[in-house]
Amino acid sequence: MYKNYLLEKLRVEKPLIHNIANIVVANFQANGLLALGASPMMAEGIEEVAEMATLADCTVLNIGTLDQGTVSSIIEAGKSANKKNIPVVLDPVGVGASEFRMQSVTTILKEIKVTAIRCNLGELAAIGNVEWQSRGADAGEGQIDVQLIAKEVANRNNCIVAVTGVKDTVTDGQTTIQIEGGHDFMPLITGSGCLLSAVTGAFLAVSKGQHLQAAASALSFYKQVGEKAAQTAAAPGTFAVELINNLYSISSGDLRDNIIIVENEGVQL
């Protein structure tokens, strides 16, 4: 399977992932990338982000702890990555929670060509202009046709949209994929989604332009990491540690096929 190949390739190539990170979970995100086999670079100062982005194999932009300075750094980094055709992942954390976040994401998507948007259901609803009861950075509550809205957002922004939930959805606007698995502990630790965005960036970094397959592979892998972590974790605190451990220990031979192609335009996985 393609995801098995990408995981092996990632661990050989050790891609450099530039993160403008949510400061609440920057350490967790960096440790997760190291455990996976990638190399994290946590740089967000406006004085250096453009240069740092050109050195990386992927740039991951996270708006979790946002101010105007962070927005400026995100745009600088994203534009710099675009000039070098380096993949860019946007994690629009809590985008529907405030007008500032919504305006910032709108500006980011106008200024930067993002490769993938990695979001939860509430964040998808906000970007897709669907009514939703936001709860800060949490997914919140509401009714949404995930596949339809994800396809619309993907087509509008010419990018991959990867939405996490009970079943994950990944689409490029034409082909749509669902991914089963995961564990109930995953949303109970701070940073599980932020780390997933970084993991997605690592898979994209070694994908040689096969972005849909790489994003689906990353989410498929991560759900199975969560399942394995839960087998030895009694509660969310130990689960966070086991998640890092299993990012390190799971091999391509441990992975099962948990990907369902819902709508296919000739993509092979």
PDB file of C-alpha atoms in Angstrom:
ATOM      1  CA  MET A   1       0.000   0.000   0.000  1.00  0.00           C
ATOM      2  CA  TYR A   2       1.124   3.544  -0.752  1.00  0.00           C
ATOM      3  CA  LYS A   3       0.994   4.639   2.907  1.00  0.00           C
ATOM      4  CA  ASN A   4       3.377   1.842   3.868  1.00  0.00           C
ATOM      5  CA  TYR A   5       5.828   3.024   1.227  1.00  0.00           C
ATOM      6  CA  LEU A   6       5.558   6.650   2.350  1.00  0.00           C
ATOM      7  CA  LEU A   7       6.174   5.790   5.994  1.00  0.00           C
ATOM      8  CA  GLU A   8       9.332   3.900   5.062  1.00  0.00           C
ATOM      9  CA  LYS A   9      10.444   6.707   2.742  1.00  0.00           C
ATOM     10  CA  LEU A  10       9.842   9.316   5.448  1.00  0.00           C
ATOM     11  CA  ARG A  11      11.987   7.470   7.964  1.00  0.00           C
ATOM     12  CA  VAL A  12      14.836   7.197   5.475  1.00  0.00           C
ATOM     13  CA  GLU A  13      14.720  10.782   4.187  1.00  0.00           C
ATOM     14  CA  LYS A  14      13.917  12.466   7.542  1.00  0.00           C
ATOM     15  CA  PRO A  15      12.253  15.553   6.026  1.00  0.00           C
ATOM     16  CA  LEU A  16      12.697  18.941   7.683  1.00  0.00           C
ATOM     17  CA  ILE A  17       9.307  20.298   8.746  1.00  0.00           C
ATOM     18  CA  HIS A  18       9.055  24.018   9.454  1.00  0.00           C
ATOM     19  CA  ASN A  19       6.319  24.790  11.976  1.00  0.00           C
ATOM     20  CA  ILE A  20       4.698  28.036  12.955  1.00  0.00           C
ATOM     21  CA  ALA A  21       3.118  26.297  15.876  1.00  0.00           C
ATOM     22  CA  ASN A  22       0.438  26.661  18.485  1.00  0.00           C
ATOM     23  CA  ILE A  23       2.607  27.533  21.512  1.00  0.00           C
ATOM     24  CA  VAL A  24       0.405  25.384  23.776  1.00  0.00           C
ATOM     25  CA  VAL A  25       1.607  22.235  22.014  1.00  0.00           C
ATOM     26  CA  ALA A  26       4.818  23.180  20.211  1.00  0.00           C
ATOM     27  CA  ASN A  27       6.897  20.776  22.323  1.00  0.00           C
ATOM     28  CA  PHE A  28       4.425  17.917  21.790  1.00  0.00           C
ATOM     29  CA  GLN A  29       4.395  18.606  18.072  1.00  0.00           C
ATOM     30  CA  ALA A  30       8.192  18.686  17.836  1.00  0.00           C
ATOM     31  CA  ASN A  31       8.575  15.482  19.862  1.00  0.00           C
ATOM     32  CA  GLY A  32       5.963  13.758  17.722  1.00  0.00           C
ATOM     33  CA  LEU A  33       7.798  14.655  14.529  1.00  0.00           C
ATOM     34  CA  LEU A  34      11.079  13.424  15.979  1.00  0.00           C
ATOM     35  CA  ALA A  35       9.476  10.138  17.051  1.00  0.00           C
ATOM     36  CA  LEU A  36       7.981   9.707  13.590  1.00  0.00           C
ATOM     37  CA  GLY A  37      11.373  10.136  11.964  1.00  0.00           C
ATOM     38  CA  ALA A  38      11.096  13.702  10.686  1.00  0.00           C
ATOM     39  CA  SER A  39      13.103  16.742  11.777  1.00  0.00           C
ATOM     40  CA  PRO A  40      11.139  19.639  13.337  1.00  0.00           C
ATOM     41  CA  MET A  41      12.061  23.293  13.006  1.00  0.00           C
ATOM     42  CA  MET A  42      10.025  25.631  15.224  1.00  0.00           C
ATOM     43  CA  ALA A  43      10.583  29.142  13.877  1.00  0.00           C
ATOM     44  CA  GLU A  44       8.015  31.928  13.722  1.00  0.00           C
ATOM     45  CA  GLY A  45       9.884  35.237  14.057  1.00  0.00           C
ATOM     46  CA  ILE A  46       9.088  37.568  11.172  1.00  0.00           C
ATOM     47  CA  GLU A  47      12.821  38.228  10.837  1.00  0.00           C
ATOM     48  CA  GLU A  48      13.599  34.657   9.720  1.00  0.00           C
ATOM     49  CA  VAL A  49      10.474  32.771   8.661  1.00  0.00           C
ATOM     50  CA  ALA A  50      10.880  33.426   4.938  1.00  0.00           C
ATOM     51  CA  GLU A  51      14.423  32.060   4.997  1.00  0.00           C
ATOM     52  CA  MET A  52      13.489  29.103   7.209  1.00  0.00           C
ATOM     53  CA  ALA A  53      10.623  28.116   4.930  1.00  0.00           C
ATOM     54  CA  THR A  54      12.982  27.808   1.975  1.00  0.00           C
ATOM     55  CA  LEU A  55      15.180  25.384   3.916  1.00  0.00           C
ATOM     56  CA  ALA A  56      12.302  23.061   4.833  1.00  0.00           C
ATOM     57  CA  ASP A  57      10.666  20.175   2.988  1.00  0.00           C
ATOM     58  CA  CYS A  58       7.226  21.331   4.194  1.00  0.00           C
ATOM     59  CA  THR A  59       5.840  24.289   6.154  1.00  0.00           C
ATOM     60  CA  VAL A  60       2.997  23.756   8.654  1.00  0.00           C
ATOM     61  CA  LEU A  61       1.017  26.856   9.639  1.00  0.00           C
ATOM     62  CA  ASN A  62      -1.063  26.684  12.822  1.00  0.00           C
ATOM     63  CA  ILE A  63      -3.273  29.527  14.090  1.00  0.00           C
ATOM     64  CA  GLY A  64      -3.905  28.045  17.547  1.00  0.00           C
ATOM     65  CA  THR A  65      -2.398  30.951  19.519  1.00  0.00           C
ATOM     66  CA  LEU A  66      -2.972  33.817  17.141  1.00  0.00           C
ATOM     67  CA  ASP A  67      -2.064  37.493  17.052  1.00  0.00           C
ATOM     68  CA  GLN A  68      -1.332  39.902  14.229  1.00  0.00           C
ATOM     69  CA  GLY A  69       2.379  39.158  14.398  1.00  0.00           C
ATOM     70  CA  THR A  70       1.699  35.463  13.909  1.00  0.00           C
ATOM     71  CA  VAL A  71      -0.514  36.213  10.912  1.00  0.00           C
ATOM     72  CA  SER A  72       2.288  38.252   9.340  1.00  0.00           C
ATOM     73  CA  SER A  73       4.790  35.460   9.954  1.00  0.00           C
ATOM     74  CA  ILE A  74       2.402  32.858   8.520  1.00  0.00           C
ATOM     75  CA  ILE A  75       1.957  34.865   5.325  1.00  0.00           C
ATOM     76  CA  GLU A  76       5.705  35.480   4.962  1.00  0.00           C
ATOM     77  CA  ALA A  77       6.508  31.804   5.488  1.00  0.00           C
ATOM     78  CA  GLY A  78       3.751  30.611   3.186  1.00  0.00           C
ATOM     79  CA  LYS A  79       4.713  32.926   0.344  1.00  0.00           C
ATOM     80  CA  SER A  80       8.350  31.906   0.669  1.00  0.00           C
ATOM     81  CA  ALA A  81       7.418  28.214   0.548  1.00  0.00           C
ATOM     82  CA  ASN A  82       5.204  28.865  -2.490  1.00  0.00           C
ATOM     83  CA  LYS A  83       8.125  30.400  -4.401  1.00  0.00           C
ATOM     84  CA  LYS A  84      10.091  27.172  -3.918  1.00  0.00           C
ATOM     85  CA  ASN A  85       7.079  24.871  -4.544  1.00  0.00           C
ATOM     86  CA  ILE A  86       7.392  23.525  -1.001  1.00  0.00           C
ATOM     87  CA  PRO A  87       4.162  21.992   0.400  1.00  0.00           C
ATOM     88  CA  VAL A  88       2.192  24.095   2.877  1.00  0.00           C
ATOM     89  CA  VAL A  89      -0.281  22.749   5.452  1.00  0.00           C
ATOM     90  CA  LEU A  90      -2.771  25.083   7.142  1.00  0.00           C
ATOM     91  CA  ASP A  91      -4.303  24.106  10.487  1.00  0.00           C
ATOM     92  CA  PRO A  92      -7.095  26.671  11.064  1.00  0.00           C
ATOM     93  CA  VAL A  93      -7.472  25.995  14.794  1.00  0.00           C
ATOM     94  CA  GLY A  94     -10.739  27.393  16.166  1.00  0.00           C
ATOM     95  CA  VAL A  95     -11.301  29.467  13.033  1.00  0.00           C
ATOM     96  CA  GLY A  96     -15.005  29.920  13.824  1.00  0.00           C
ATOM     97  CA  ALA A  97     -14.429  31.049  17.401  1.00  0.00           C
ATOM     98  CA  SER A  98     -13.750  34.727  16.650  1.00  0.00           C
ATOM     99  CA  GLU A  99     -14.045  37.247  13.854  1.00  0.00           C
ATOM    100  CA  PHE A 100     -10.266  37.820  14.000  1.00  0.00           C
ATOM    101  CA  ARG A 101      -9.547  34.149  13.368  1.00  0.00           C
ATOM    102  CA  MET A 102     -12.007  34.007  10.490  1.00  0.00           C
ATOM    103  CA  GLN A 103     -10.603  37.149   8.898  1.00  0.00           C
ATOM    104  CA  SER A 104      -7.059  35.876   9.371  1.00  0.00           C
ATOM    105  CA  VAL A 105      -7.758  32.534   7.698  1.00  0.00           C
ATOM    106  CA  THR A 106      -9.560  34.290   4.840  1.00  0.00           C
ATOM    107  CA  THR A 107      -6.494  36.485   4.312  1.00  0.00           C
ATOM    108  CA  ILE A 108      -4.090  33.542   4.587  1.00  0.00           C
ATOM    109  CA  LEU A 109      -6.005  31.570   1.964  1.00  0.00           C
ATOM    110  CA  LYS A 110      -5.985  34.584  -0.379  1.00  0.00           C
ATOM    111  CA  GLU A 111      -2.272  35.256   0.059  1.00  0.00           C
ATOM    112  CA  ILE A 112      -0.918  31.692   0.150  1.00  0.00           C
ATOM    113  CA  LYS A 113      -1.386  28.653  -2.061  1.00  0.00           C
ATOM    114  CA  VAL A 114      -1.899  25.985   0.572  1.00  0.00           C
ATOM    115  CA  THR A 115      -1.350  22.342  -0.312  1.00  0.00           C
ATOM    116  CA  ALA A 116      -3.662  21.002   2.387  1.00  0.00           C
ATOM    117  CA  ILE A 117      -6.106  22.288   4.986  1.00  0.00           C
ATOM    118  CA  ARG A 118      -6.175  19.920   7.980  1.00  0.00           C
ATOM    119  CA  CYS A 119      -9.188  20.683  10.155  1.00  0.00           C
ATOM    120  CA  ASN A 120     -11.967  19.313  12.362  1.00  0.00           C
ATOM    121  CA  LEU A 121     -15.691  19.423  11.608  1.00  0.00           C
ATOM    122  CA  GLY A 122     -16.284  22.799  13.264  1.00  0.00           C
ATOM    123  CA  GLU A 123     -13.378  24.385  11.417  1.00  0.00           C
ATOM    124  CA  LEU A 124     -14.607  22.958   8.110  1.00  0.00           C
ATOM    125  CA  ALA A 125     -18.058  24.389   8.788  1.00  0.00           C
ATOM    126  CA  ALA A 126     -16.607  27.852   9.473  1.00  0.00           C
ATOM    127  CA  ILE A 127     -14.462  27.875   6.333  1.00  0.00           C
ATOM    128  CA  GLY A 128     -17.393  26.474   4.340  1.00  0.00           C
ATOM    129  CA  ASN A 129     -19.807  29.125   5.707  1.00  0.00           C
ATOM    130  CA  VAL A 130     -22.068  26.526   7.300  1.00  0.00           C
ATOM    131  CA  GLU A 131     -23.964  27.307  10.522  1.00  0.00           C
ATOM    132  CA  TRP A 132     -22.256  25.639  13.480  1.00  0.00           C
ATOM    133  CA  GLN A 133     -22.099  25.971  17.254  1.00  0.00           C
ATOM    134  CA  SER A 134     -18.419  26.684  17.867  1.00  0.00           C
ATOM    135  CA  ARG A 135     -16.660  25.736  21.113  1.00  0.00           C
ATOM    136  CA  GLY A 136     -13.297  27.432  20.805  1.00  0.00           C
ATOM    137  CA  ALA A 137     -10.730  25.019  19.400  1.00  0.00           C
ATOM    138  CA  ASP A 138     -13.028  21.992  19.903  1.00  0.00           C
ATOM    139  CA  ALA A 139     -15.101  20.659  17.039  1.00  0.00           C
ATOM    140  CA  GLY A 140     -18.389  21.825  18.603  1.00  0.00           C
ATOM    141  CA  GLU A 141     -21.810  20.724  17.439  1.00  0.00           C
ATOM    142  CA  GLY A 142     -23.929  20.927  14.317  1.00  0.00           C
ATOM    143  CA  GLN A 143     -25.100  19.144  11.201  1.00  0.00           C
ATOM    144  CA  ILE A 144     -22.928  19.155   8.110  1.00  0.00           C
ATOM    145  CA  ASP A 145     -22.553  17.174   4.896  1.00  0.00           C
ATOM    146  CA  VAL A 146     -18.836  16.649   5.443  1.00  0.00           C
ATOM    147  CA  GLN A 147     -18.023  15.255   2.017  1.00  0.00           C
ATOM    148  CA  LEU A 148     -19.949  17.961   0.147  1.00  0.00           C
ATOM    149  CA  ILE A 149     -18.513  20.892   2.113  1.00  0.00           C
ATOM    150  CA  ALA A 150     -14.993  19.445   2.070  1.00  0.00           C
ATOM    151  CA  LYS A 151     -15.182  19.123  -1.724  1.00  0.00           C
ATOM    152  CA  GLU A 152     -16.442  22.702  -2.054  1.00  0.00           C
ATOM    153  CA  VAL A 153     -13.619  24.057   0.122  1.00  0.00           C
ATOM    154  CA  ALA A 154     -11.061  21.952  -1.748  1.00  0.00           C
ATOM    155  CA  ASN A 155     -12.253  23.190  -5.134  1.00  0.00           C
ATOM    156  CA  ARG A 156     -12.497  26.817  -3.988  1.00  0.00           C
ATOM    157  CA  ASN A 157      -8.918  26.790  -2.706  1.00  0.00           C
ATOM    158  CA  ASN A 158      -7.449  24.258  -5.159  1.00  0.00           C
ATOM    159  CA  CYS A 159      -6.056  22.157  -2.333  1.00  0.00           C
ATOM    160  CA  ILE A 160      -6.500  18.985  -0.321  1.00  0.00           C
ATOM    161  CA  VAL A 161      -8.968  19.136   2.561  1.00  0.00           C
ATOM    162  CA  ALA A 162      -8.442  16.613   5.360  1.00  0.00           C
ATOM    163  CA  VAL A 163     -11.188  16.564   7.992  1.00  0.00           C
ATOM    164  CA  THR A 164     -10.907  14.550  11.194  1.00  0.00           C
ATOM    165  CA  GLY A 165     -13.840  12.990  12.997  1.00  0.00           C
ATOM    166  CA  VAL A 166     -15.237   9.571  13.847  1.00  0.00           C
ATOM    167  CA  LYS A 167     -14.469   8.889  10.203  1.00  0.00           C
ATOM    168  CA  ASP A 168     -11.883  11.117   8.582  1.00  0.00           C
ATOM    169  CA  THR A 169     -12.566  12.593   5.145  1.00  0.00           C
ATOM    170  CA  VAL A 170      -9.871  13.542   2.638  1.00  0.00           C
ATOM    171  CA  THR A 171     -10.633  15.099  -0.751  1.00  0.00           C
ATOM    172  CA  ASP A 172      -9.071  17.100  -3.549  1.00  0.00           C
ATOM    173  CA  GLY A 173     -12.509  18.103  -4.816  1.00  0.00           C
ATOM    174  CA  GLN A 174     -12.778  15.178  -7.232  1.00  0.00           C
ATOM    175  CA  THR A 175     -11.687  12.065  -5.363  1.00  0.00           C
ATOM    176  CA  THR A 176     -13.041  11.597  -1.844  1.00  0.00           C
ATOM    177  CA  ILE A 177     -11.675   9.164   0.728  1.00  0.00           C
ATOM    178  CA  GLN A 178     -12.905   8.096   4.158  1.00  0.00           C
ATOM    179  CA  ILE A 179     -10.707   6.620   6.873  1.00  0.00           C
ATOM    180  CA  GLU A 180     -11.934   4.503   9.751  1.00  0.00           C
ATOM    181  CA  GLY A 181     -10.420   3.885  13.159  1.00  0.00           C
ATOM    182  CA  GLY A 182      -8.861   5.974  15.915  1.00  0.00           C
ATOM    183  CA  HIS A 183      -9.802   6.094  19.583  1.00  0.00           C
ATOM    184  CA  ASP A 184     -11.950   8.179  21.937  1.00  0.00           C
ATOM    185  CA  PHE A 185      -8.834   9.358  23.818  1.00  0.00           C
ATOM    186  CA  MET A 186      -7.577  11.265  20.783  1.00  0.00           C
ATOM    187  CA  PRO A 187      -9.730  14.397  21.248  1.00  0.00           C
ATOM    188  CA  LEU A 188      -9.088  14.361  25.016  1.00  0.00           C
ATOM    189  CA  ILE A 189      -5.457  15.473  24.797  1.00  0.00           C
ATOM    190  CA  THR A 190      -4.306  18.937  23.801  1.00  0.00           C
ATOM    191  CA  GLY A 191      -2.480  18.933  20.510  1.00  0.00           C
ATOM    192  CA  SER A 192      -3.525  15.661  18.922  1.00  0.00           C
ATOM    193  CA  GLY A 193      -4.899  17.550  15.922  1.00  0.00           C
ATOM    194  CA  CYS A 194      -1.953  19.958  15.768  1.00  0.00           C
ATOM    195  CA  LEU A 195       0.457  17.037  15.754  1.00  0.00           C
ATOM    196  CA  LEU A 196      -1.581  15.352  13.025  1.00  0.00           C
ATOM    197  CA  SER A 197      -1.176  18.454  10.852  1.00  0.00           C
ATOM    198  CA  ALA A 198       2.592  18.209  11.316  1.00  0.00           C
ATOM    199  CA  VAL A 199       2.521  14.474  10.540  1.00  0.00           C
ATOM    200  CA  THR A 200       0.521  15.271   7.405  1.00  0.00           C
ATOM    201  CA  GLY A 201       3.223  17.764   6.467  1.00  0.00           C
ATOM    202  CA  ALA A 202       5.897  15.099   6.888  1.00  0.00           C
ATOM    203  CA  PHE A 203       4.034  12.693   4.590  1.00  0.00           C
ATOM    204  CA  LEU A 204       3.503  15.457   2.021  1.00  0.00           C
ATOM    205  CA  ALA A 205       7.195  16.312   2.145  1.00  0.00           C
ATOM    206  CA  VAL A 206       8.197  12.926   0.726  1.00  0.00           C
ATOM    207  CA  SER A 207       5.240  12.394  -1.612  1.00  0.00           C
ATOM    208  CA  LYS A 208       6.705  13.905  -4.810  1.00  0.00           C
ATOM    209  CA  GLY A 209       3.498  15.790  -5.556  1.00  0.00           C
ATOM    210  CA  GLN A 210       1.022  12.993  -4.842  1.00  0.00           C
ATOM    211  CA  HIS A 211      -0.697  15.152  -2.272  1.00  0.00           C
ATOM    212  CA  LEU A 212      -4.071  13.439  -1.991  1.00  0.00           C
ATOM    213  CA  GLN A 213      -2.478  10.056  -1.420  1.00  0.00           C
ATOM    214  CA  ALA A 214      -0.021  11.515   1.078  1.00  0.00           C
ATOM    215  CA  ALA A 215      -2.708  13.255   3.149  1.00  0.00           C
ATOM    216  CA  ALA A 216      -4.875  10.138   3.202  1.00  0.00           C
ATOM    217  CA  SER A 217      -1.865   8.022   4.144  1.00  0.00           C
ATOM    218  CA  ALA A 218      -0.988  10.362   7.021  1.00  0.00           C
ATOM    219  CA  LEU A 219      -4.511  10.268   8.474  1.00  0.00           C
ATOM    220  CA  SER A 220      -4.755   6.495   8.012  1.00  0.00           C
ATOM    221  CA  PHE A 221      -1.435   6.013   9.798  1.00  0.00           C
ATOM    222  CA  TYR A 222      -2.321   8.420  12.620  1.00  0.00           C
ATOM    223  CA  LYS A 223      -5.645   6.755  13.396  1.00  0.00           C
ATOM    224  CA  GLN A 224      -3.814   3.459  13.782  1.00  0.00           C
ATOM    225  CA  VAL A 225      -1.169   5.076  15.983  1.00  0.00           C
ATOM    226  CA  GLY A 226      -4.035   6.231  18.228  1.00  0.00           C
ATOM    227  CA  GLU A 227      -5.507   2.753  18.352  1.00  0.00           C
ATOM    228  CA  LYS A 228      -2.189   1.197  19.326  1.00  0.00           C
ATOM    229  CA  ALA A 229      -1.521   3.884  21.939  1.00  0.00           C
ATOM    230  CA  ALA A 230      -4.879   3.238  23.589  1.00  0.00           C
ATOM    231  CA  GLN A 231      -4.067  -0.440  24.060  1.00  0.00           C
ATOM    232  CA  THR A 232      -1.502   0.407  26.738  1.00  0.00           C
ATOM    233  CA  ALA A 233      -2.908   3.707  28.057  1.00  0.00           C
ATOM    234  CA  ALA A 234      -5.332   3.740  30.974  1.00  0.00           C
ATOM    235  CA  ALA A 235      -6.329   7.409  30.590  1.00  0.00           C
ATOM    236  CA  PRO A 236      -5.626  10.503  28.460  1.00  0.00           C
ATOM    237  CA  GLY A 237      -2.429  11.429  30.339  1.00  0.00           C
ATOM    238  CA  THR A 238      -0.670   8.189  29.585  1.00  0.00           C
ATOM    239  CA  PHE A 239      -2.258   8.119  26.136  1.00  0.00           C
ATOM    240  CA  ALA A 240      -0.332  11.267  25.171  1.00  0.00           C
ATOM    241  CA  VAL A 241       2.933   9.530  26.045  1.00  0.00           C
ATOM    242  CA  GLU A 242       1.938   6.333  24.244  1.00  0.00           C
ATOM    243  CA  LEU A 243       0.960   8.317  21.160  1.00  0.00           C
ATOM    244  CA  ILE A 244       4.548   9.559  20.888  1.00  0.00           C
ATOM    245  CA  ASN A 245       5.879   6.065  21.602  1.00  0.00           C
ATOM    246  CA  ASN A 246       3.778   4.528  18.851  1.00  0.00           C
ATOM    247  CA  LEU A 247       4.687   7.191  16.311  1.00  0.00           C
ATOM    248  CA  TYR A 248       8.183   5.828  16.824  1.00  0.00           C
ATOM    249  CA  SER A 249       7.484   2.119  17.034  1.00  0.00           C
ATOM    250  CA  ILE A 250       4.774   1.355  14.465  1.00  0.00           C
ATOM    251  CA  SER A 251       6.226  -0.068  11.271  1.00  0.00           C
ATOM    252  CA  SER A 252       4.723  -0.273   7.804  1.00  0.00           C
ATOM    253  CA  GLY A 253       4.058  -3.969   8.437  1.00  0.00           C
ATOM    254  CA  ASP A 254       1.752  -3.086  11.324  1.00  0.00           C
ATOM    255  CA  LEU A 255      -0.593  -1.021   9.166  1.00  0.00           C
ATOM    256  CA  ARG A 256      -3.918  -2.322   7.943  1.00  0.00           C
ATOM    257  CA  ASP A 257      -6.017  -0.964   5.092  1.00  0.00           C
ATOM    258  CA  ASN A 258      -8.542   1.359   6.749  1.00  0.00           C
ATOM    259  CA  ILE A 259      -9.087   3.587   3.692  1.00  0.00           C
ATOM    260  CA  ILE A 260     -12.380   3.622   1.779  1.00  0.00           C
ATOM    261  CA  ILE A 261     -12.522   5.406  -1.593  1.00  0.00           C
ATOM    262  CA  VAL A 262     -15.989   6.970  -1.687  1.00  0.00           C
ATOM    263  CA  GLU A 263     -15.678   8.815  -4.974  1.00  0.00           C
ATOM    264  CA  ASN A 264     -12.852   7.911  -7.327  1.00  0.00           C
ATOM    265  CA  GLU A 265     -11.262   9.801 -10.200  1.00  0.00           C
ATOM    266  CA  GLY A 266      -8.606   7.201 -10.925  1.00  0.00           C
ATOM    267  CA  VAL A 267      -6.469   7.648  -7.812  1.00  0.00           C
ATOM    268  CA  GLN A 268      -4.529   4.611  -6.641  1.00  0.00           C
ATOM    269  CA  LEU A 269      -3.823   4.119  -2.929  1.00  0.00           C
TER     270      LEU A 269
END
